[in-house]
Amino acid sequence: MIDDARVSWRHATISWGGRSWVIEDHGSTNGTYLQGQRIHQVEIGPGSAVNLGNATDGPRLNLAAAGAPAARQQAPQPQAQQVQQAPHAVPQQQAAPQPVQHPAHQAPPQQAQQQWQQPAAQQQMPPQVQQAPHAVPQQPPQASYQKPADVQGAAPVHGDRSPTTFHQLALDRVMRIGRALENELVVSDLQVSRHHAEFHATPDGRFQIRDLGSHNGTYVNGQPIPKGGTAVLGPNDIVGVGHSTFRIVGNQLEEFVDTGAVSFSARHLTVTVDGGKQILKDVTFGVPEKSLIGVIGPSGSGKSTLLKALTGYRPADQGDVLYDNRSLYKQFAELRQRIGLVPQDDILHKELTVQKALRYAAKLRFPGDTATAEREARISEVLRELKLDIHKEKKVTSLSGGQRKRVSVALELLTKPSLIFLDEPTSGLDPGMDRDVMQLLRGLADDGRTVLVVTHSVAELALCDKLLVMAPGGSVAYFGPPDEALNFFGYSTWADVFSAFENYRDYDWAGRWKGSQHYQMYAAEIDAVAAQPVQMPQHAQQAMTRPPKPQGWGSQLWTLIRRYVSVIASDKGFLALMVILPAVLGGVSAVIPATYGLAPPTPPARFNGAAGTIMLILTVGMCFSGAANSVRELIKERVIYERERATGLSRSAYLMSKVIVLGLITAFQGVIICGIGFTPRKMPAEGLIMPPALELCLVVIALGLTSMMVGLVISSLVKTAEKTMPLLVMFAIVQVVFTGVLFQVYDSPGLEQFAWLMPSRWAIGGAATTLDLGHLMAPWDPKNPTDLDPLWEHSAGQWGFDIGVLLLMTAVLGVLVARLLRRHEPEVMRK
């Protein structure tokens, strides 16, 4: 294992080719080089020099003939595997015992090579080393890449995994950590800021960590320290920076780089909903590192609930999730950066091209000091890895279902997660695409990641390393190799198994599993380690710390505005509708002859009743147009928002980006409506504060903004986009009734007070003050013509008051939308 950012997860292999040794590149991103030339597969021997990742300064492997070769035998293989004796002998340790399989359940050859993840106390122990009696004539060339020796006497941090690197600490100097090359400790991780944190000594000889204003935060034992703050470190404290963790042992700093070789396990997960019903019951299982795990089960078996519990989106009420022997629930703020989640729906804007969608995602997820070239390099690397580089200029909506799922996976791979969860990635795909997606996930696991996929498809389960079958009621019915699952249930097809689940819902499937021989082979050791349930706080979220935001509020807002504008600009249909809708609504008022203006009538006529009708049409049209702009905006992005919120997106920045962009569009539409409605008509000679046409236009625009916020409220309330249109129509019709133009609303107890909640009531009031509509229209009571609507008083103060109420409504509705958005966020992100 070579810790260098230019070296891929699975870079190359050196193997015996029959007559000589051969090095083969496995499609690495930055290439393998021999004598300055990039190679794919070539013979090597003593004297060869291979560079990885760069032809000149990449990690160099110098190959030489062995001086005193020796062979090792790795139990439990029947024949000794003969390898080069390392220059420094490793202390002999006893091999971790492997489970013995019953002959009736012997795994096929490819499955036999998969080793079960041992408990934390045993999982990384090397096999017993034995000296072969005779030297082997042909030995592989010895690579001189050196790894620091282990520090003796220090307890391991993660299981029994050895540190990746050691660094010397001194009391008289500061060790700074960051992405920039001028740091004393350079971390090649885009999750790390250029100057992230620093270690320095205290007067009493201890060490402390100081955050240097990092974007993604510096963590001590999983809890973020304040930006610019410090924390004194004890002997067992763990410092987290990006994908690396550090621990001080004596005067040395141990570094552990998360390369994907991490354990993951669920311990006694139980979820109880209102009424005391358990929808997840005592779920315990351990996931082998760098493996593909399939999760299947009938409807109502708790698969979605389990996924939310495993990712921390909805923590279990009892139990815990351990990531590399660390509590995900209690250290979610740090560990969330190492977990990727691909929901069932696409988590990107389909109107954008693949490359542009990934650019905006990278801009939001990476630290603010990440250079454009760094982001572009990571995007190109992910596109090549998933074979999407040929589709990068295509719109996401033009891709096939399988390709769109690849793009969603690519978005999650930007931050190099060690764990990837997918919810129904093959839903709606044909069998061919189903296979392609599962093969993609198999490749991700082979490249050094642990992948857990919840699926209804059972056609490609053989590609998985382990299979978790959930029974009705949320308990485990089976966990083990997929090719033994049907034999365990005693059926020949999965359809029969699911039918049995349905027909025998009260059967104790979990008890049958725990009493089986398969349980003893594949899960008993994990359960033995987890025999004592992990005690969680009564409310798990109280033990969590909200993660810091990778970008500042202003930076996030600017990125979101640019992305939203790009999405709108890419939707030609919406652009056309944005102009046509207000033009048609404004044109409806032109049906009334132009002779009926908005000015007082020429004597001997006393009243101009058409003025109220014209303003009624214009205001209701603006209500409909403003609400129609926003009524689908939140519901169609709900999945995207939920995922981005978990990665550090600011709720207020997201909402403000919608308000700004939609507000400008609504204002533009208000100008179109007023331009078409007012141009052919005679206007009053003068207004209260400014020209009357401008006063009326400002009132219409204010009404549009308030209606736009009503649309956002509707969009945040509904569960499906189809429910928005009936509510939109209902809103527009209600506005017609309570304007005060069709009948007398004032001096009507109850009705008048309810009308105060209607934006159109205040908009008509603002227009009426400019037009002096109270005297322009015939009075409601001819016997008392001086009894006028108080909201229509012909004064500058009343006009300002009517406008002010509309703006106040807009602000109140904005706060309401922000509160409603909380319902669609992971629990850990809620205040």
Short mmCIF file of C-alpha atoms in Angstrom, two decimals, residues 516-822:
data_model
loop_
_atom_site.label_atom_id
_atom_site.label_comp_id
_atom_site.label_asym_id
_atom_site.label_seq_id
_atom_site.Cartn_x
_atom_site.Cartn_y
_atom_site.Cartn_z
CA SER A 516 -29.37 -22.31 12.28
CA GLN A 517 -25.95 -23.64 11.34
CA HIS A 518 -25.57 -20.76 8.87
CA TYR A 519 -25.84 -18.33 11.75
CA GLN A 520 -23.01 -20.11 13.57
CA MET A 521 -20.84 -19.91 10.47
CA TYR A 522 -21.49 -16.35 9.37
CA ALA A 523 -22.85 -14.23 12.20
CA ALA A 524 -22.35 -15.81 15.63
CA GLU A 525 -18.96 -14.17 16.21
CA ILE A 526 -20.28 -10.71 15.35
CA ASP A 527 -23.22 -11.23 17.71
CA ALA A 528 -20.87 -12.45 20.42
CA VAL A 529 -18.91 -9.21 20.24
CA ALA A 530 -22.17 -7.26 20.35
CA ALA A 531 -23.71 -9.34 23.15
CA GLN A 532 -24.03 -6.26 25.34
CA PRO A 533 -26.23 -3.65 23.59
CA VAL A 534 -24.59 -0.28 23.11
CA GLN A 535 -26.28 2.22 25.39
CA MET A 536 -27.56 5.20 23.44
CA PRO A 537 -29.02 8.43 24.81
CA GLN A 538 -32.78 8.62 24.97
CA HIS A 539 -32.68 10.91 21.94
CA ALA A 540 -29.81 9.96 19.67
CA GLN A 541 -29.63 13.36 18.01
CA GLN A 542 -28.68 14.93 21.35
CA ALA A 543 -25.43 12.99 21.21
CA MET A 544 -24.69 14.25 17.72
CA THR A 545 -22.96 17.47 16.78
CA ARG A 546 -24.13 19.34 13.72
CA PRO A 547 -21.35 19.31 11.11
CA PRO A 548 -19.72 22.53 9.95
CA LYS A 549 -20.40 23.84 6.47
CA PRO A 550 -17.66 23.25 3.86
CA GLN A 551 -18.43 26.64 2.28
CA GLY A 552 -19.25 30.04 3.74
CA TRP A 553 -22.86 31.19 3.53
CA GLY A 554 -22.16 33.75 0.83
CA SER A 555 -20.13 31.29 -1.25
CA GLN A 556 -22.89 28.69 -1.05
CA LEU A 557 -25.51 31.28 -1.99
CA TRP A 558 -23.55 32.41 -5.05
CA THR A 559 -22.97 28.82 -6.20
CA LEU A 560 -26.63 27.93 -5.71
CA ILE A 561 -27.79 31.01 -7.63
CA ARG A 562 -25.49 30.20 -10.54
CA ARG A 563 -26.63 26.59 -10.59
CA TYR A 564 -30.30 27.54 -10.44
CA VAL A 565 -29.87 30.05 -13.26
CA SER A 566 -28.09 27.35 -15.31
CA VAL A 567 -30.95 24.92 -14.69
CA ILE A 568 -33.54 27.49 -15.77
CA ALA A 569 -31.51 28.58 -18.79
CA SER A 570 -31.22 24.95 -19.90
CA ASP A 571 -35.02 24.50 -19.79
CA LYS A 572 -36.23 26.19 -22.96
CA GLY A 573 -39.83 25.27 -22.20
CA PHE A 574 -39.78 27.08 -18.86
CA LEU A 575 -38.16 30.15 -20.45
CA ALA A 576 -40.91 30.32 -23.04
CA LEU A 577 -43.64 29.83 -20.42
CA MET A 578 -42.06 32.51 -18.24
CA VAL A 579 -42.79 35.07 -20.98
CA ILE A 580 -45.99 33.65 -22.46
CA LEU A 581 -47.88 33.21 -19.18
CA PRO A 582 -47.75 36.87 -18.01
CA ALA A 583 -48.31 38.06 -21.57
CA VAL A 584 -51.52 36.02 -21.84
CA LEU A 585 -52.71 37.01 -18.36
CA GLY A 586 -52.02 40.65 -19.08
CA GLY A 587 -53.67 40.36 -22.46
CA VAL A 588 -56.89 39.09 -20.86
CA SER A 589 -57.42 42.55 -19.42
CA ALA A 590 -57.30 43.94 -22.97
CA VAL A 591 -60.66 42.29 -23.63
CA ILE A 592 -62.17 45.27 -21.83
CA PRO A 593 -62.23 48.11 -24.42
CA ALA A 594 -59.44 50.66 -24.11
CA THR A 595 -62.03 53.42 -23.70
CA TYR A 596 -62.48 52.16 -20.16
CA GLY A 597 -59.29 53.53 -18.67
CA LEU A 598 -58.10 53.80 -15.09
CA ALA A 599 -58.57 57.55 -14.85
CA PRO A 600 -61.71 59.36 -13.62
CA PRO A 601 -64.41 59.44 -16.32
CA THR A 602 -65.17 62.49 -18.39
CA PRO A 603 -68.28 64.38 -17.16
CA PRO A 604 -71.20 63.95 -17.18
CA ALA A 605 -70.23 60.32 -16.22
CA ARG A 606 -69.71 60.03 -12.49
CA PHE A 607 -68.14 56.58 -12.05
CA ASN A 608 -65.71 54.20 -13.81
CA GLY A 609 -66.59 50.69 -12.62
CA ALA A 610 -64.31 49.11 -15.25
CA ALA A 611 -61.23 50.34 -13.36
CA GLY A 612 -61.87 47.91 -10.50
CA THR A 613 -62.50 45.06 -12.93
CA ILE A 614 -59.27 45.76 -14.82
CA MET A 615 -57.22 45.79 -11.60
CA LEU A 616 -58.99 42.62 -10.43
CA ILE A 617 -57.92 40.79 -13.61
CA LEU A 618 -54.33 42.04 -13.38
CA THR A 619 -53.90 41.19 -9.67
CA VAL A 620 -55.41 37.73 -9.95
CA GLY A 621 -53.23 37.08 -13.00
CA MET A 622 -50.18 38.11 -10.99
CA CYS A 623 -51.26 35.84 -8.12
CA PHE A 624 -51.46 32.89 -10.47
CA SER A 625 -48.22 33.71 -12.29
CA GLY A 626 -46.16 34.26 -9.12
CA ALA A 627 -47.38 31.09 -7.44
CA ALA A 628 -46.99 29.03 -10.62
CA ASN A 629 -43.30 29.99 -10.80
CA SER A 630 -42.47 28.37 -7.48
CA VAL A 631 -45.13 25.77 -6.74
CA ARG A 632 -43.00 22.87 -8.05
CA GLU A 633 -39.51 24.11 -7.22
CA LEU A 634 -39.04 22.49 -3.80
CA ILE A 635 -40.91 19.24 -4.39
CA LYS A 636 -38.97 18.43 -7.56
CA GLU A 637 -35.63 18.99 -5.76
CA ARG A 638 -36.57 17.34 -2.47
CA VAL A 639 -34.20 14.37 -2.84
CA ILE A 640 -31.37 16.63 -4.01
CA TYR A 641 -31.91 18.99 -1.08
CA GLU A 642 -32.01 16.15 1.46
CA ARG A 643 -28.69 14.74 0.27
CA GLU A 644 -26.94 18.11 -0.04
CA ARG A 645 -28.21 19.15 3.38
CA ALA A 646 -26.47 16.11 4.87
CA THR A 647 -23.20 17.19 3.24
CA GLY A 648 -23.29 20.67 4.79
CA LEU A 649 -25.64 22.75 2.65
CA SER A 650 -27.08 25.80 4.41
CA ARG A 651 -30.87 25.77 4.55
CA SER A 652 -31.13 29.56 4.49
CA ALA A 653 -28.69 29.85 1.57
CA TYR A 654 -30.70 27.29 -0.40
CA LEU A 655 -33.99 29.07 0.28
CA MET A 656 -32.53 32.51 -0.41
CA SER A 657 -31.20 31.35 -3.79
CA LYS A 658 -34.74 30.33 -4.73
CA VAL A 659 -36.20 33.62 -3.50
CA ILE A 660 -33.66 35.75 -5.38
CA VAL A 661 -33.89 33.97 -8.73
CA LEU A 662 -37.65 33.43 -8.65
CA GLY A 663 -38.14 36.95 -7.31
CA LEU A 664 -36.34 38.45 -10.30
CA ILE A 665 -38.40 36.29 -12.67
CA THR A 666 -41.61 37.30 -10.91
CA ALA A 667 -40.70 40.99 -11.02
CA PHE A 668 -39.99 40.65 -14.75
CA GLN A 669 -43.36 39.03 -15.26
CA GLY A 670 -45.03 41.82 -13.26
CA VAL A 671 -43.53 44.38 -15.62
CA ILE A 672 -44.90 42.41 -18.61
CA ILE A 673 -48.39 42.18 -17.09
CA CYS A 674 -48.49 45.86 -16.22
CA GLY A 675 -46.99 46.91 -19.55
CA ILE A 676 -49.68 45.06 -21.50
CA GLY A 677 -52.48 46.08 -19.12
CA PHE A 678 -51.62 49.77 -18.68
CA THR A 679 -50.18 50.87 -22.04
CA PRO A 680 -53.49 51.19 -23.98
CA ARG A 681 -55.39 52.82 -21.12
CA LYS A 682 -55.72 56.35 -19.85
CA MET A 683 -54.05 56.75 -16.44
CA PRO A 684 -54.67 59.33 -13.67
CA ALA A 685 -52.86 62.64 -14.06
CA GLU A 686 -50.57 62.03 -11.09
CA GLY A 687 -49.86 59.51 -8.37
CA LEU A 688 -49.45 59.79 -4.62
CA ILE A 689 -45.64 59.52 -4.51
CA MET A 690 -44.49 58.72 -8.04
CA PRO A 691 -46.09 58.30 -11.47
CA PRO A 692 -49.31 56.28 -11.12
CA ALA A 693 -48.21 53.55 -13.55
CA LEU A 694 -45.08 52.98 -11.48
CA GLU A 695 -47.04 52.89 -8.22
CA LEU A 696 -49.45 50.33 -9.67
CA CYS A 697 -46.59 48.25 -11.08
CA LEU A 698 -44.83 48.14 -7.68
CA VAL A 699 -48.05 46.93 -6.07
CA VAL A 700 -48.44 44.17 -8.68
CA ILE A 701 -44.79 43.09 -8.25
CA ALA A 702 -45.16 43.00 -4.44
CA LEU A 703 -48.24 40.82 -4.87
CA GLY A 704 -46.27 38.53 -7.20
CA LEU A 705 -43.52 38.11 -4.59
CA THR A 706 -46.04 37.23 -1.90
CA SER A 707 -47.76 34.76 -4.23
CA MET A 708 -44.38 33.27 -5.09
CA MET A 709 -43.79 32.58 -1.38
CA VAL A 710 -47.23 30.99 -1.14
CA GLY A 711 -46.17 28.70 -3.99
CA LEU A 712 -43.03 27.74 -2.04
CA VAL A 713 -45.18 26.93 1.01
CA ILE A 714 -47.36 24.67 -1.13
CA SER A 715 -44.27 23.04 -2.63
CA SER A 716 -42.83 22.31 0.81
CA LEU A 717 -46.09 20.85 2.11
CA VAL A 718 -47.08 18.36 -0.59
CA LYS A 719 -45.59 14.91 -0.98
CA THR A 720 -45.90 14.65 -4.77
CA ALA A 721 -45.69 17.19 -7.57
CA GLU A 722 -49.12 16.14 -8.87
CA LYS A 723 -50.80 17.68 -5.81
CA THR A 724 -49.46 21.16 -6.50
CA MET A 725 -51.75 22.12 -9.39
CA PRO A 726 -55.12 21.67 -7.56
CA LEU A 727 -53.78 23.76 -4.67
CA LEU A 728 -52.52 26.40 -7.10
CA VAL A 729 -55.94 26.72 -8.75
CA MET A 730 -57.64 26.85 -5.37
CA PHE A 731 -55.32 29.64 -4.23
CA ALA A 732 -55.99 31.74 -7.33
CA ILE A 733 -59.79 31.38 -7.09
CA VAL A 734 -59.84 32.28 -3.39
CA GLN A 735 -57.93 35.47 -4.19
CA VAL A 736 -60.69 36.55 -6.59
CA VAL A 737 -63.38 36.37 -3.91
CA PHE A 738 -61.67 38.38 -1.19
CA THR A 739 -60.30 41.33 -3.18
CA GLY A 740 -63.11 43.63 -2.12
CA VAL A 741 -63.98 44.48 -5.74
CA LEU A 742 -66.81 42.00 -6.32
CA PHE A 743 -68.72 42.79 -3.12
CA GLN A 744 -68.31 44.74 0.08
CA VAL A 745 -65.78 43.10 2.39
CA TYR A 746 -65.18 45.84 4.95
CA ASP A 747 -67.58 46.22 7.86
CA SER A 748 -68.39 42.49 7.60
CA PRO A 749 -67.40 40.90 10.94
CA GLY A 750 -65.35 37.74 10.45
CA LEU A 751 -65.24 38.07 6.70
CA GLU A 752 -63.19 41.25 6.82
CA GLN A 753 -60.68 39.77 9.26
CA PHE A 754 -60.30 36.62 7.16
CA ALA A 755 -59.76 38.75 4.07
CA TRP A 756 -56.74 40.33 5.77
CA LEU A 757 -54.93 37.01 5.20
CA MET A 758 -55.42 37.27 1.42
CA PRO A 759 -52.54 38.93 -0.51
CA SER A 760 -54.94 40.10 -3.23
CA ARG A 761 -56.93 42.10 -0.64
CA TRP A 762 -53.87 44.26 0.16
CA ALA A 763 -52.78 44.46 -3.47
CA ILE A 764 -56.15 45.81 -4.55
CA GLY A 765 -55.96 48.16 -1.58
CA GLY A 766 -52.61 49.53 -2.78
CA ALA A 767 -53.91 49.98 -6.32
CA ALA A 768 -57.13 51.57 -5.03
CA THR A 769 -55.20 54.22 -3.08
CA THR A 770 -53.40 55.29 -6.26
CA LEU A 771 -56.55 55.30 -8.40
CA ASP A 772 -58.81 56.63 -5.62
CA LEU A 773 -60.96 53.62 -6.41
CA GLY A 774 -63.29 54.36 -3.53
CA HIS A 775 -64.62 57.39 -5.44
CA LEU A 776 -63.99 56.02 -8.93
CA MET A 777 -66.33 53.07 -8.41
CA ALA A 778 -69.97 53.44 -7.45
CA PRO A 779 -70.41 53.22 -3.64
CA TRP A 780 -71.72 49.98 -2.17
CA ASP A 781 -74.34 51.96 -0.26
CA PRO A 782 -75.75 54.86 -2.40
CA LYS A 783 -77.41 56.27 0.73
CA ASN A 784 -74.03 56.60 2.44
CA PRO A 785 -71.48 57.39 -0.32
CA THR A 786 -68.86 58.55 2.19
CA ASP A 787 -68.61 55.09 3.75
CA LEU A 788 -65.41 53.90 2.01
CA ASP A 789 -63.13 50.89 2.38
CA PRO A 790 -60.37 52.00 4.82
CA LEU A 791 -57.72 50.08 2.82
CA TRP A 792 -58.60 52.22 -0.22
CA GLU A 793 -57.98 55.62 1.35
CA HIS A 794 -56.43 57.98 -1.21
CA SER A 795 -53.23 58.82 0.72
CA ALA A 796 -49.51 58.10 0.47
CA GLY A 797 -49.51 56.65 3.99
CA GLN A 798 -52.19 54.09 3.16
CA TRP A 799 -50.38 53.12 -0.07
CA GLY A 800 -47.18 52.50 1.91
CA PHE A 801 -49.10 50.55 4.54
CA ASP A 802 -50.68 48.25 1.92
CA ILE A 803 -47.29 47.62 0.30
CA GLY A 804 -45.72 47.04 3.72
CA VAL A 805 -48.28 44.39 4.65
CA LEU A 806 -47.53 42.51 1.41
CA LEU A 807 -43.79 42.58 2.13
CA LEU A 808 -44.41 41.49 5.73
CA MET A 809 -46.49 38.57 4.44
CA THR A 810 -43.60 37.65 2.15
CA ALA A 811 -41.14 37.60 5.06
CA VAL A 812 -43.47 35.57 7.30
CA LEU A 813 -44.07 33.05 4.54
CA GLY A 814 -40.29 32.79 4.02
CA VAL A 815 -39.81 31.86 7.68
CA LEU A 816 -42.63 29.32 7.36
CA VAL A 817 -40.98 27.72 4.31
CA ALA A 818 -37.69 27.46 6.19
CA ARG A 819 -39.45 25.67 9.04
CA LEU A 820 -41.25 23.33 6.67
CA LEU A 821 -37.98 22.46 4.94
CA ARG A 822 -36.76 20.95 8.22
#
